[in-house]
Coordinates of C-alpha atoms and ligand atoms in Angstrom, one line a residue:
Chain A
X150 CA -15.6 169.3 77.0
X151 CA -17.2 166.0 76.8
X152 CA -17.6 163.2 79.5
X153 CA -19.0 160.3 77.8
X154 CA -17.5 156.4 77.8
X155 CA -17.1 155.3 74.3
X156 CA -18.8 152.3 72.9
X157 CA -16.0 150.0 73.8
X158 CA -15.7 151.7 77.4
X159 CA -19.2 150.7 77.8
X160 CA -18.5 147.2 76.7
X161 CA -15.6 146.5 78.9
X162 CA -17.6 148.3 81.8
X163 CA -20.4 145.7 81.3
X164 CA -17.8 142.9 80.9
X165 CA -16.1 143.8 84.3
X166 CA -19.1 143.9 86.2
X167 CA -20.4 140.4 85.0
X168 CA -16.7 138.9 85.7
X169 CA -16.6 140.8 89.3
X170 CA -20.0 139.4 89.9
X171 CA -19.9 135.8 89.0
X172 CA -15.9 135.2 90.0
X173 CA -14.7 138.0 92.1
X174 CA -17.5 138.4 94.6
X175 CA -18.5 135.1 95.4
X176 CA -15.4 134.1 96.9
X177 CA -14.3 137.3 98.3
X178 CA -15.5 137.1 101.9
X179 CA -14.0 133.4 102.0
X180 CA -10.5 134.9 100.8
X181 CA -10.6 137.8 103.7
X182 CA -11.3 135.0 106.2
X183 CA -8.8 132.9 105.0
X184 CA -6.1 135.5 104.4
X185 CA -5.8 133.8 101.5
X186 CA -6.4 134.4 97.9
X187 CA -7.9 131.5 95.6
X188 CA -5.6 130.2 92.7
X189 CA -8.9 130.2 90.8
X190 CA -9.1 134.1 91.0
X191 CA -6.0 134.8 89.2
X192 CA -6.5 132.0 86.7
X193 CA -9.9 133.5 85.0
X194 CA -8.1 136.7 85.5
X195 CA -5.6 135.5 83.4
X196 CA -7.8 134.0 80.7
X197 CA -10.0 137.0 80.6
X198 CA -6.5 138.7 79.6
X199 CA -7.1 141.0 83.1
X200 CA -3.5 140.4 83.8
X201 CA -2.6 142.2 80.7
X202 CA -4.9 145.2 80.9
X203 CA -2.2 147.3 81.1
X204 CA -0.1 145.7 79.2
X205 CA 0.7 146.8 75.0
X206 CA -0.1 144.5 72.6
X207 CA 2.8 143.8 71.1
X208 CA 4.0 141.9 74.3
X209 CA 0.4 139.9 74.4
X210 CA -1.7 142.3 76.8
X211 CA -4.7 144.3 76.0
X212 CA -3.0 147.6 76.0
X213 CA -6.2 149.2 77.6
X214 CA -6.8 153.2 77.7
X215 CA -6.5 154.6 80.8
X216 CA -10.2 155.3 81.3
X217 CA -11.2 151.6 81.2
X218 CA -8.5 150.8 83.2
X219 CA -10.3 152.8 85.6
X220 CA -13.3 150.9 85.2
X221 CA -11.6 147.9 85.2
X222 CA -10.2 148.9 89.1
X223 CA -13.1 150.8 89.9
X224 CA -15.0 147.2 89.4
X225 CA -12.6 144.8 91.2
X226 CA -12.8 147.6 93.9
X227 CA -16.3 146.7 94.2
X228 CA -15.9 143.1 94.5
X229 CA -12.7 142.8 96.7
X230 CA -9.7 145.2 97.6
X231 CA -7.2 142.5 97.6
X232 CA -8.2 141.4 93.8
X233 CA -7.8 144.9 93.1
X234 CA -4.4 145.5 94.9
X235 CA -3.3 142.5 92.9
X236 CA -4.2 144.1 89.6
X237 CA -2.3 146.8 90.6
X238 CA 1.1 145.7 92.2
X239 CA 1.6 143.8 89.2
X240 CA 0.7 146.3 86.7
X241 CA 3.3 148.5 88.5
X242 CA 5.5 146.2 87.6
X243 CA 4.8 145.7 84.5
X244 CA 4.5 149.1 83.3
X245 CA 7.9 149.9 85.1
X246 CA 9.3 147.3 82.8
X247 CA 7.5 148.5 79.9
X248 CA 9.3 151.9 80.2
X249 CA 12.5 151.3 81.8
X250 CA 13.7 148.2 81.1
X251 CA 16.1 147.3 77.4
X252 CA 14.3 145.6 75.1
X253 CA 15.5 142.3 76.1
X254 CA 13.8 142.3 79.3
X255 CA 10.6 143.7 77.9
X256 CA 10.9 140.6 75.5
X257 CA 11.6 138.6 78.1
X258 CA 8.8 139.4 80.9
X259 CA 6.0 141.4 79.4
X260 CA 4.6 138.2 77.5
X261 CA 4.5 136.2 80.4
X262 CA 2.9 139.1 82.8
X263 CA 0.5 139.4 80.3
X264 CA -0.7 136.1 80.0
X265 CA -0.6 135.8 84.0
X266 CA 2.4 133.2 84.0
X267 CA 4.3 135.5 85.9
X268 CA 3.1 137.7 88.9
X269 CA 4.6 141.4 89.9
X270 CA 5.3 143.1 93.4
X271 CA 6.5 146.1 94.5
X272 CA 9.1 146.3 96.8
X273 CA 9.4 149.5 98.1
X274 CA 8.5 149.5 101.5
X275 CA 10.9 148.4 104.7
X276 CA 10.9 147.4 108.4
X277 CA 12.3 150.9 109.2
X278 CA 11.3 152.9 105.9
X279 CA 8.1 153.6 104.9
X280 CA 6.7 157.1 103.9
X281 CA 10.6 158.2 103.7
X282 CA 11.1 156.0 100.9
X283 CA 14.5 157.8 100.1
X284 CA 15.9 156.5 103.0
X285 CA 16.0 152.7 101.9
X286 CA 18.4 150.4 103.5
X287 CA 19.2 148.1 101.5
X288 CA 21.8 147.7 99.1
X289 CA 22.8 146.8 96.2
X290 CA 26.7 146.4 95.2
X291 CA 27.9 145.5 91.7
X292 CA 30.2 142.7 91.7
X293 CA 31.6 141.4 88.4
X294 CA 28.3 140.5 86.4
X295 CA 25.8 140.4 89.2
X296 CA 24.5 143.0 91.6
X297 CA 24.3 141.6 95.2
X298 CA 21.4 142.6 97.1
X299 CA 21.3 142.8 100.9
X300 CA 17.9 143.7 103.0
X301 CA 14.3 143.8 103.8
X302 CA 11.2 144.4 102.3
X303 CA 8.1 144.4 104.4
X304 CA 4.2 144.3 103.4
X305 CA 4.6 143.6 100.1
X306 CA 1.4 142.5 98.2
X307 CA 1.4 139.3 96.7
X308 CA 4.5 138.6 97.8
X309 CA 3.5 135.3 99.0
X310 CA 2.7 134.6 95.2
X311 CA 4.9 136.7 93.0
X312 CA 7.4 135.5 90.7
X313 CA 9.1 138.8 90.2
X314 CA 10.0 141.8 92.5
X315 CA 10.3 145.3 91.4
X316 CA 12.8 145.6 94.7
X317 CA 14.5 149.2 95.7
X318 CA 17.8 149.6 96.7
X319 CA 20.8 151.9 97.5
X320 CA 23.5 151.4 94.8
X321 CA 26.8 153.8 94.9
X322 CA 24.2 155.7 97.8
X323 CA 21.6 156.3 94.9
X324 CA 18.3 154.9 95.2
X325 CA 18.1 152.0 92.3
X326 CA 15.0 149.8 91.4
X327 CA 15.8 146.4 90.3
X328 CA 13.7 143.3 89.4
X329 CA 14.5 140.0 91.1
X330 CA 13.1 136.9 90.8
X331 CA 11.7 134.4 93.1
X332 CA 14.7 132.1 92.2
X333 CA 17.3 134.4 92.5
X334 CA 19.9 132.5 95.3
X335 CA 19.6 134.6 98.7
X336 CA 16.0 135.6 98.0
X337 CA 13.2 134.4 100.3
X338 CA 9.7 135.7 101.1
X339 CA 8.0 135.4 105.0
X340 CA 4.1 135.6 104.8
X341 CA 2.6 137.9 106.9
X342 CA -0.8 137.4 108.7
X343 CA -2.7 139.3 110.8
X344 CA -3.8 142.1 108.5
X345 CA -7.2 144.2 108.9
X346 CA -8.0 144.9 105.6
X347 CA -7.5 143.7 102.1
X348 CA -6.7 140.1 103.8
X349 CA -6.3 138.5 101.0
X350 CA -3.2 140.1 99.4
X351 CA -0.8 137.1 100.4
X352 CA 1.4 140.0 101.8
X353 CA 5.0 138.9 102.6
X354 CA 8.0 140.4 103.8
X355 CA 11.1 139.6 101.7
X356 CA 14.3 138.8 102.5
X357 CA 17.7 139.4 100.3
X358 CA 20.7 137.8 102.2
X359 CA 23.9 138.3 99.5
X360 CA 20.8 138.1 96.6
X361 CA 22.9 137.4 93.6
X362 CA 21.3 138.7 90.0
X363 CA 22.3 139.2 86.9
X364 CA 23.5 142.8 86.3
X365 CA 21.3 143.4 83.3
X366 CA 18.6 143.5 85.6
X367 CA 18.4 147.1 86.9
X368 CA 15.9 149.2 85.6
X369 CA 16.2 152.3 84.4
X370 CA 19.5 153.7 85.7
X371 CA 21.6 154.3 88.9
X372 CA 20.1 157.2 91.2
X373 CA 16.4 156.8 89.0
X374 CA 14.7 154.4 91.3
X375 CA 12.7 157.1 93.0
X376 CA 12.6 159.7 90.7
X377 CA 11.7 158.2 87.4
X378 CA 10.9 154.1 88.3
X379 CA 9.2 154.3 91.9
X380 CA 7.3 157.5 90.8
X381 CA 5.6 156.1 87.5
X382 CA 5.0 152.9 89.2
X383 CA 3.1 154.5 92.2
X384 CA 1.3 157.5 89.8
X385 CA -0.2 154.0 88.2
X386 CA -0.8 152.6 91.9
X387 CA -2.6 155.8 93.0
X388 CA -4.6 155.7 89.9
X389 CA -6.2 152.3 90.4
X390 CA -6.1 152.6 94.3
X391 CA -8.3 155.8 93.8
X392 CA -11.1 153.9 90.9
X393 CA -11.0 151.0 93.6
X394 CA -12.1 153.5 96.3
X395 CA -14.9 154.3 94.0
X396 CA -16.2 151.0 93.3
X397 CA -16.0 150.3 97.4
X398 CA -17.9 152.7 98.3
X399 CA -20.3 152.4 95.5
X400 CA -20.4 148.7 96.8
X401 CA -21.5 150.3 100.4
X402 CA -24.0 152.6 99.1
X403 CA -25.7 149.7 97.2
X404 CA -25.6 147.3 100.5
X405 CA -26.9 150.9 102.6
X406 CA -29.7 151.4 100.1
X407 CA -30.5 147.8 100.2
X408 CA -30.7 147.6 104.5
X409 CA -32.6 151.3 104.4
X410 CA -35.5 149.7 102.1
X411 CA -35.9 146.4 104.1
X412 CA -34.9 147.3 107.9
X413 CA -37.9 148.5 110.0
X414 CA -37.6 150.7 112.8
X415 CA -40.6 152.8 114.7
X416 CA -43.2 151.2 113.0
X417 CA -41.3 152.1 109.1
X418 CA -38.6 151.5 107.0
X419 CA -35.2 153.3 107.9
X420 CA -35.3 154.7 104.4
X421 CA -38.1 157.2 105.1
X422 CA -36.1 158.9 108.6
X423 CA -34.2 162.1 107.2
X424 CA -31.2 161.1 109.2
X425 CA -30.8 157.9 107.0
X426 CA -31.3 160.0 103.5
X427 CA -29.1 162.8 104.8
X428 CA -25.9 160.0 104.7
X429 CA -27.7 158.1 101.6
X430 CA -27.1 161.6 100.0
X431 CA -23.5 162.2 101.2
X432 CA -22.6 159.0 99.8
X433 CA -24.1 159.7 96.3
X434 CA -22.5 162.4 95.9
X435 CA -19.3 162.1 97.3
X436 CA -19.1 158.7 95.4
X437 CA -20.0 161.1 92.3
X438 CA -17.3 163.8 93.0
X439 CA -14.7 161.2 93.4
X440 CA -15.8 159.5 90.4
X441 CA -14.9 162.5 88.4
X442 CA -11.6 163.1 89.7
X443 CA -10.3 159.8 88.5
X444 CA -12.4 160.6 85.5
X445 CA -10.3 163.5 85.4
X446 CA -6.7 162.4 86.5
X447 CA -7.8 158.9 84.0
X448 CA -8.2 161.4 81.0
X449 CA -5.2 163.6 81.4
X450 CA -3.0 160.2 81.8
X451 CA -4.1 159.0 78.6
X452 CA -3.2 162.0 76.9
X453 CA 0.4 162.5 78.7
X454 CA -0.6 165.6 80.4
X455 CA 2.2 166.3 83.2
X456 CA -0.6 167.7 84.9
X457 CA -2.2 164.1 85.5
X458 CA 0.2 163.6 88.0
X459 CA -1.2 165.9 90.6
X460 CA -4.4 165.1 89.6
X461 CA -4.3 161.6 90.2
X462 CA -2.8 163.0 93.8
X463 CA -5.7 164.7 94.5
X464 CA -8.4 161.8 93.2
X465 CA -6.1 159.2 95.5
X466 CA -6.4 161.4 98.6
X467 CA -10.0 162.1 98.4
X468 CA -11.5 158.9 96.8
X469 CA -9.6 156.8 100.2
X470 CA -11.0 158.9 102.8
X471 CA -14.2 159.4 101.0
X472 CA -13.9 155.4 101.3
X473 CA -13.5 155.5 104.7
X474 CA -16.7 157.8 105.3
X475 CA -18.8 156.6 103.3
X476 CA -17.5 152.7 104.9
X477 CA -18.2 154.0 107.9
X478 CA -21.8 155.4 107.5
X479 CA -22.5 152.0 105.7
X480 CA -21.7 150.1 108.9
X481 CA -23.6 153.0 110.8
X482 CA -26.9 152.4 108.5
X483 CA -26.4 148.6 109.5
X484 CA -26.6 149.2 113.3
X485 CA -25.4 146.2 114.8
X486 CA -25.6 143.7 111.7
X487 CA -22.9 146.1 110.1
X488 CA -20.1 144.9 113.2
X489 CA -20.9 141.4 112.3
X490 CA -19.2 139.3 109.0
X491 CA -22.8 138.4 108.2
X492 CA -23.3 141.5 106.2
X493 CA -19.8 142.4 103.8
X494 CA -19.9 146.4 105.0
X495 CA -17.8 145.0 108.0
X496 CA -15.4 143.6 105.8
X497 CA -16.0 146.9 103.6
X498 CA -14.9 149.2 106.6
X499 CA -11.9 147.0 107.1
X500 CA -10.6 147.1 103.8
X501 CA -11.9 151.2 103.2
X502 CA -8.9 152.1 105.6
X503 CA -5.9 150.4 103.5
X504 CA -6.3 153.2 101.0
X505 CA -5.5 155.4 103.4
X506 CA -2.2 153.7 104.1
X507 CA -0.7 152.3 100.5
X508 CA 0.7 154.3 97.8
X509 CA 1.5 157.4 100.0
X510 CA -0.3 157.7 103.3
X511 CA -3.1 160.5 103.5
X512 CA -0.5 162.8 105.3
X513 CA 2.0 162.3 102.4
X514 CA -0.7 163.7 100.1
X515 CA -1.6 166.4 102.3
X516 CA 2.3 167.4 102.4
X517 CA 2.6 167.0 98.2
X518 CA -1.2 169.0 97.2
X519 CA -0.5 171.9 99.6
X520 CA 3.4 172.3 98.5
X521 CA 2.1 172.1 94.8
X522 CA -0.7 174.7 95.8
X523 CA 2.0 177.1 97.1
X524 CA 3.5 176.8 94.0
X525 CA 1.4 177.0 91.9
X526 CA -1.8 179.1 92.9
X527 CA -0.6 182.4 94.3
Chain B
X166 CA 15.1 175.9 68.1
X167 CA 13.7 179.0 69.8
X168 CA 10.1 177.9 69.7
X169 CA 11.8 174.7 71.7
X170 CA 13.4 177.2 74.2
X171 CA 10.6 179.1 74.6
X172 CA 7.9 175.8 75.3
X173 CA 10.8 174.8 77.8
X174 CA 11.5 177.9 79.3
X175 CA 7.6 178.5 80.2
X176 CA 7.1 174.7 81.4
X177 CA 10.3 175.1 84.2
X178 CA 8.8 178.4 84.9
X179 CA 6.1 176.5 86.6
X180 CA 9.0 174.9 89.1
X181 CA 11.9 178.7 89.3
X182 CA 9.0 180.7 89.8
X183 CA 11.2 183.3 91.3
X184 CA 14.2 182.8 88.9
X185 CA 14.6 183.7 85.4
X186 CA 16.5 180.7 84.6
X187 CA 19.4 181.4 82.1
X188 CA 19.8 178.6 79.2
X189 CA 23.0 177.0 80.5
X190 CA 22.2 177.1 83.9
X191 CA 22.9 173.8 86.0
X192 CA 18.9 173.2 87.2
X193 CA 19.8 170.4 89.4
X194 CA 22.2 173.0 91.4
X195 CA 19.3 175.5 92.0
X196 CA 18.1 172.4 94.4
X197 CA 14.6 172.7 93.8
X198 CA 14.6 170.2 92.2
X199 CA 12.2 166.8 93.5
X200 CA 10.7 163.3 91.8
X201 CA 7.5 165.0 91.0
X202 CA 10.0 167.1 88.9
X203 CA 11.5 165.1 87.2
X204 CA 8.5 162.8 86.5
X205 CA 7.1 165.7 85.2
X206 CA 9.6 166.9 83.0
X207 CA 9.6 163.5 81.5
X208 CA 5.9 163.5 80.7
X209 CA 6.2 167.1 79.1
X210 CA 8.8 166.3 76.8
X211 CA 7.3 163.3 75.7
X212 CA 3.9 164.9 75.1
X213 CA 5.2 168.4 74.0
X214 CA 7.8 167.4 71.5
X215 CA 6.4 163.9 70.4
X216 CA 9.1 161.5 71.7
X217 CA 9.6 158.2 74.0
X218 CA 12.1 158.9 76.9
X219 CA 13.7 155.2 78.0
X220 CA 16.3 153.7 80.2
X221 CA 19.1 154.6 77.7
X222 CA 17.9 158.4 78.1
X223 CA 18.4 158.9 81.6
X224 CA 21.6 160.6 81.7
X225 CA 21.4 163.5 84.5
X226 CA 23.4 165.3 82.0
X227 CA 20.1 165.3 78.9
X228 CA 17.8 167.4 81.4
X229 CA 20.8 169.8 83.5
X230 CA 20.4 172.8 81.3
X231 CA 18.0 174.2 78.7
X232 CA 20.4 174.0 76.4
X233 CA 21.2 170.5 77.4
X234 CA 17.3 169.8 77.0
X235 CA 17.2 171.2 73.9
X236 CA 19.9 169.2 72.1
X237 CA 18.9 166.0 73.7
X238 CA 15.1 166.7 71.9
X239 CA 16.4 167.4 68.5
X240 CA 19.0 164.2 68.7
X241 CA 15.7 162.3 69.9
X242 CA 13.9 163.6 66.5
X243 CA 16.8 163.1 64.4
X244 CA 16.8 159.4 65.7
X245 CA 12.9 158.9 64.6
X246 CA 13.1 160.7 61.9
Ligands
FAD681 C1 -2.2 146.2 103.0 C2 -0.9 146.9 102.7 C3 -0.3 146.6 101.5 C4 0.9 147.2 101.2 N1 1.6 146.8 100.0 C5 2.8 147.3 99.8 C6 3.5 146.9 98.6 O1 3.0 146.1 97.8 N2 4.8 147.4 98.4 C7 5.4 148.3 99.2 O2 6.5 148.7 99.0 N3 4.7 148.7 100.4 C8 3.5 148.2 100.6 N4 2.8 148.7 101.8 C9 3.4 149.6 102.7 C10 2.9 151.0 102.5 O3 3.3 151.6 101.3 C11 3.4 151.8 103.7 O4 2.7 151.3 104.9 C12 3.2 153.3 103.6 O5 4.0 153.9 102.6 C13 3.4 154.1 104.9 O6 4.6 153.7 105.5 P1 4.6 153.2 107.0 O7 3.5 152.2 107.2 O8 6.0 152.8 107.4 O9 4.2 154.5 107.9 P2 5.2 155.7 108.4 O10 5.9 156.2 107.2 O11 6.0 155.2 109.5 O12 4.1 156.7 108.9 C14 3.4 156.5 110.1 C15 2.4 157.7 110.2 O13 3.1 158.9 110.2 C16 2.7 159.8 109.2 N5 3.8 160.6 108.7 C17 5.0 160.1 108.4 N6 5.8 161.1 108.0 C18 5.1 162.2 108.1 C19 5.3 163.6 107.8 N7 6.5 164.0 107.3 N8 4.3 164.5 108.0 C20 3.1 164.0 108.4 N9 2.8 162.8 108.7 C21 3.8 161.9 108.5 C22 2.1 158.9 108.1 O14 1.2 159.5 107.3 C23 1.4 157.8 109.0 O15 0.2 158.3 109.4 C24 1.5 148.1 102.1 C25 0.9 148.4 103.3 C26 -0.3 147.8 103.6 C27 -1.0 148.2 104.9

């Protein structure tokens, strides 16, 4: 056993965190306020080739390993949640076409993913469906050449922005994934404001009224939208939601240690009251431990083991509410200056409790880890 | 051929833990069956046997039995090879 970053690893880690700190942070507390997400943002993520990370080569993308990938989200993490979710919505997409689509479609899309032209979103999620995802209302019906789509989608990310939906239907009464574009006739998008955390995800709900689209568009096949489509998309999703944890709470941790030094209370810095290391030392090291696990989960994806699945269940679930504590104690540290927008913890807190919420709520992953531990421990 | 059976056999052990599972067996009639299953089953086949499982693979029918399994890897390896 060896844990150790290659060369390149190293040089992409380097690369992230220079690009996170001169682009991504500097405009991430005006994007939370104004719910809104620059155009500049996804245009040097573009150039950099960030769009493509997860895309092969072949098709124009960087084709990253899944380790730097990791880095890659563990670093936008750090900077701003609703860059990261951005990176990966539209990698779910991407990789979903990757694997499931003909090669027509692969040719088609994959280039212009990469290069940022076009942006994914998942469209799982509805008004009366969420953690029950195989209960999805709408439809899809087969008519001549086209599938016609009927229904709603509701907090999808970017879907303010995105050119093309990976959107989830029940076709013949088997859950189907399909991808429709922007243009499609019958296909409309509603912003949605409001939100507490990652503000800046142009979230939309999504409208298909008689959505008319080329029948070549389904991916993978009748009855696999869940099972084979929706599940490789969100094992992705979890992946990068748990490295974004990471670099969140490593971003709180940093902002803790920073106040502790400085802030003077009783005649000496807060750093030197035991109380104050105490949490300092929970964050390390629950920082660390969740580090590892996507370390972990990140190695056994690269290598195809089907036991990266779990894994990356168990890194998700405790990297988000390891978010939220260690979010929490940063704000604590900060006393009243950590309530207040002047300092980004609160913004930090906000966004911590998201993970909690996308790509399977924490209850959802308490339901799949014990079930799997039934099976497979005793 | 047997060494395939035998790979397969222990990796869907893991999922009929209290069910010897006969080699023409219908495994999507046992109803244990979930994504996390299938999903999985995907990645070990791809890893195990060294082939890419696509849109034109996912027949219900390729993955019902181990027998079923079985044929659909060696028609996968005759195709790349
Ligand atoms: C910022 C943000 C971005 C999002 N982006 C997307 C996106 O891009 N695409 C998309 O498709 N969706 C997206 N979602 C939606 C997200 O995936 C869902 O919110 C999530 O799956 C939970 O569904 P729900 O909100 O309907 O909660 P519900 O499923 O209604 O659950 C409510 C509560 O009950 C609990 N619960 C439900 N069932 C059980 C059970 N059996 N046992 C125990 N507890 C249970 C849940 O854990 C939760 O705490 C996004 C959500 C947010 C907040």
């Amino acid at each position: 056993m060896k844990i150790e970053f290659t060369p390149e690893q190293l040089k992409y880690k380097e690369e992230f965190r220079i690009f996170v700190d001169t682009v991504i942070i500097p405009e991430a507390d005006r994007n939370d306020r104004d719910e809104h997400m620059c155009t500049e943002i996804y245009k040097k993520m573009s150039e950099k080739g960030y769009m493509g990370s997860m895309i092969p080569r072949r098709y124009g993308g960087l084709e990253m390993d899944m380790i730097t990938l990791g880095l890659l989200n563990e670093e936008f993490g750090r900077g701003c949640s609703s860059a990261r979710s951005l990176l990966t919505v539209h990698g779910m997409v991407a990789l979903a076409i990757n694997k499931w689509c003909v090669q027509e479609q692969k040719d088609y899309w994959l280039p212009k993913m990469a290069s940022g032209k076009v942006i994914g979103a998942f469209g799982l999620t509805e008004p009366n469906v969420g953690s029950d995802a195989k209960s999805v209302e709408t439809t899809a019906v087969l008519d001549g050449d086209y599938y016609i789509l009927n229904g709603r989608k509701k907090w999808i990310t970017m879907g303010q922005i995105a050119d093309l939906f990976l959107i989830f239907a029940r076709c013949e009464d088997k859950l189907t994934a399909f991808l429709v574009e922007r243009k499609s006739p019958g296909f409309s998008t509603k912003p949605i404001n409001g939100l507490m955390g990652a503000r800046a995800s142009m979230i939309a709900e999504v409208i298909m009224e008689n959505c008319r689209i080329p029948k070549e568009n389904i991916v993978g096949a009748v009855g696999t939208g869940l099972s084979h489509v929706a599940m490789s998309s969100l094992d992705y999703g979890r992946y990068t939601v748990a490295c974004g944890c990471v670099g969140l709470a490593q971003a709180c941790l940093v902002e803790s240690l920073r106040y502790a030094r400085k802030r003077r209370q009783f005649g000496q810095a807060l750093r030197k009251n035991q109380l104050i290391q105490k949490i300092i030392t929970e964050m390390v090291v629950n920082i660390e431990a969740a580090r590892l696990l996507c370390l972990n989960a990140g190695y056994l994806k690269e290598i195809g083991d089907p036991d990266s699945i779990m894994a990356i269940w168990n890194a998700k679930y405790f990297a988000s509410k390891m978010a939220v504590q260690v979010a929490s104690d940063a704000v604590q540290i900060h006393g009243a200056n950590g309530c207040c927008r002047d300092y980004p913890v609160e913004r930090y807190y906000r966004d911590a409790k998201i993970n909690e919420i996308i790509e399977g709520t924490t209850q959802m992953h308490e339901v799949m880890i014990a079930t799997n531990a039934f099976r497979s421990y005793v | 051929m047997e060494e395939k059976i035998i790979k397969i056999k222990a990796f869907l052990a893991k999922f009929f833990r209290k069910h010897e599972l006969q080699e023409d067996e219908d495994i999507f009639a046992l109803g244990f069956v979930n994504s996390l299953f299938a999903m999985q089953l995907v990645m070990f086949l791809e890893k195990e046997f060294g082939i890419v499982i696509d849109n034109k693979d996912l027949d219900l029918n390729n993955f019902r039995t181990i027998k079923a399994i079985v044929a659909f890897v060696d028609h996968k390896l005759n195709l790349a090879s």
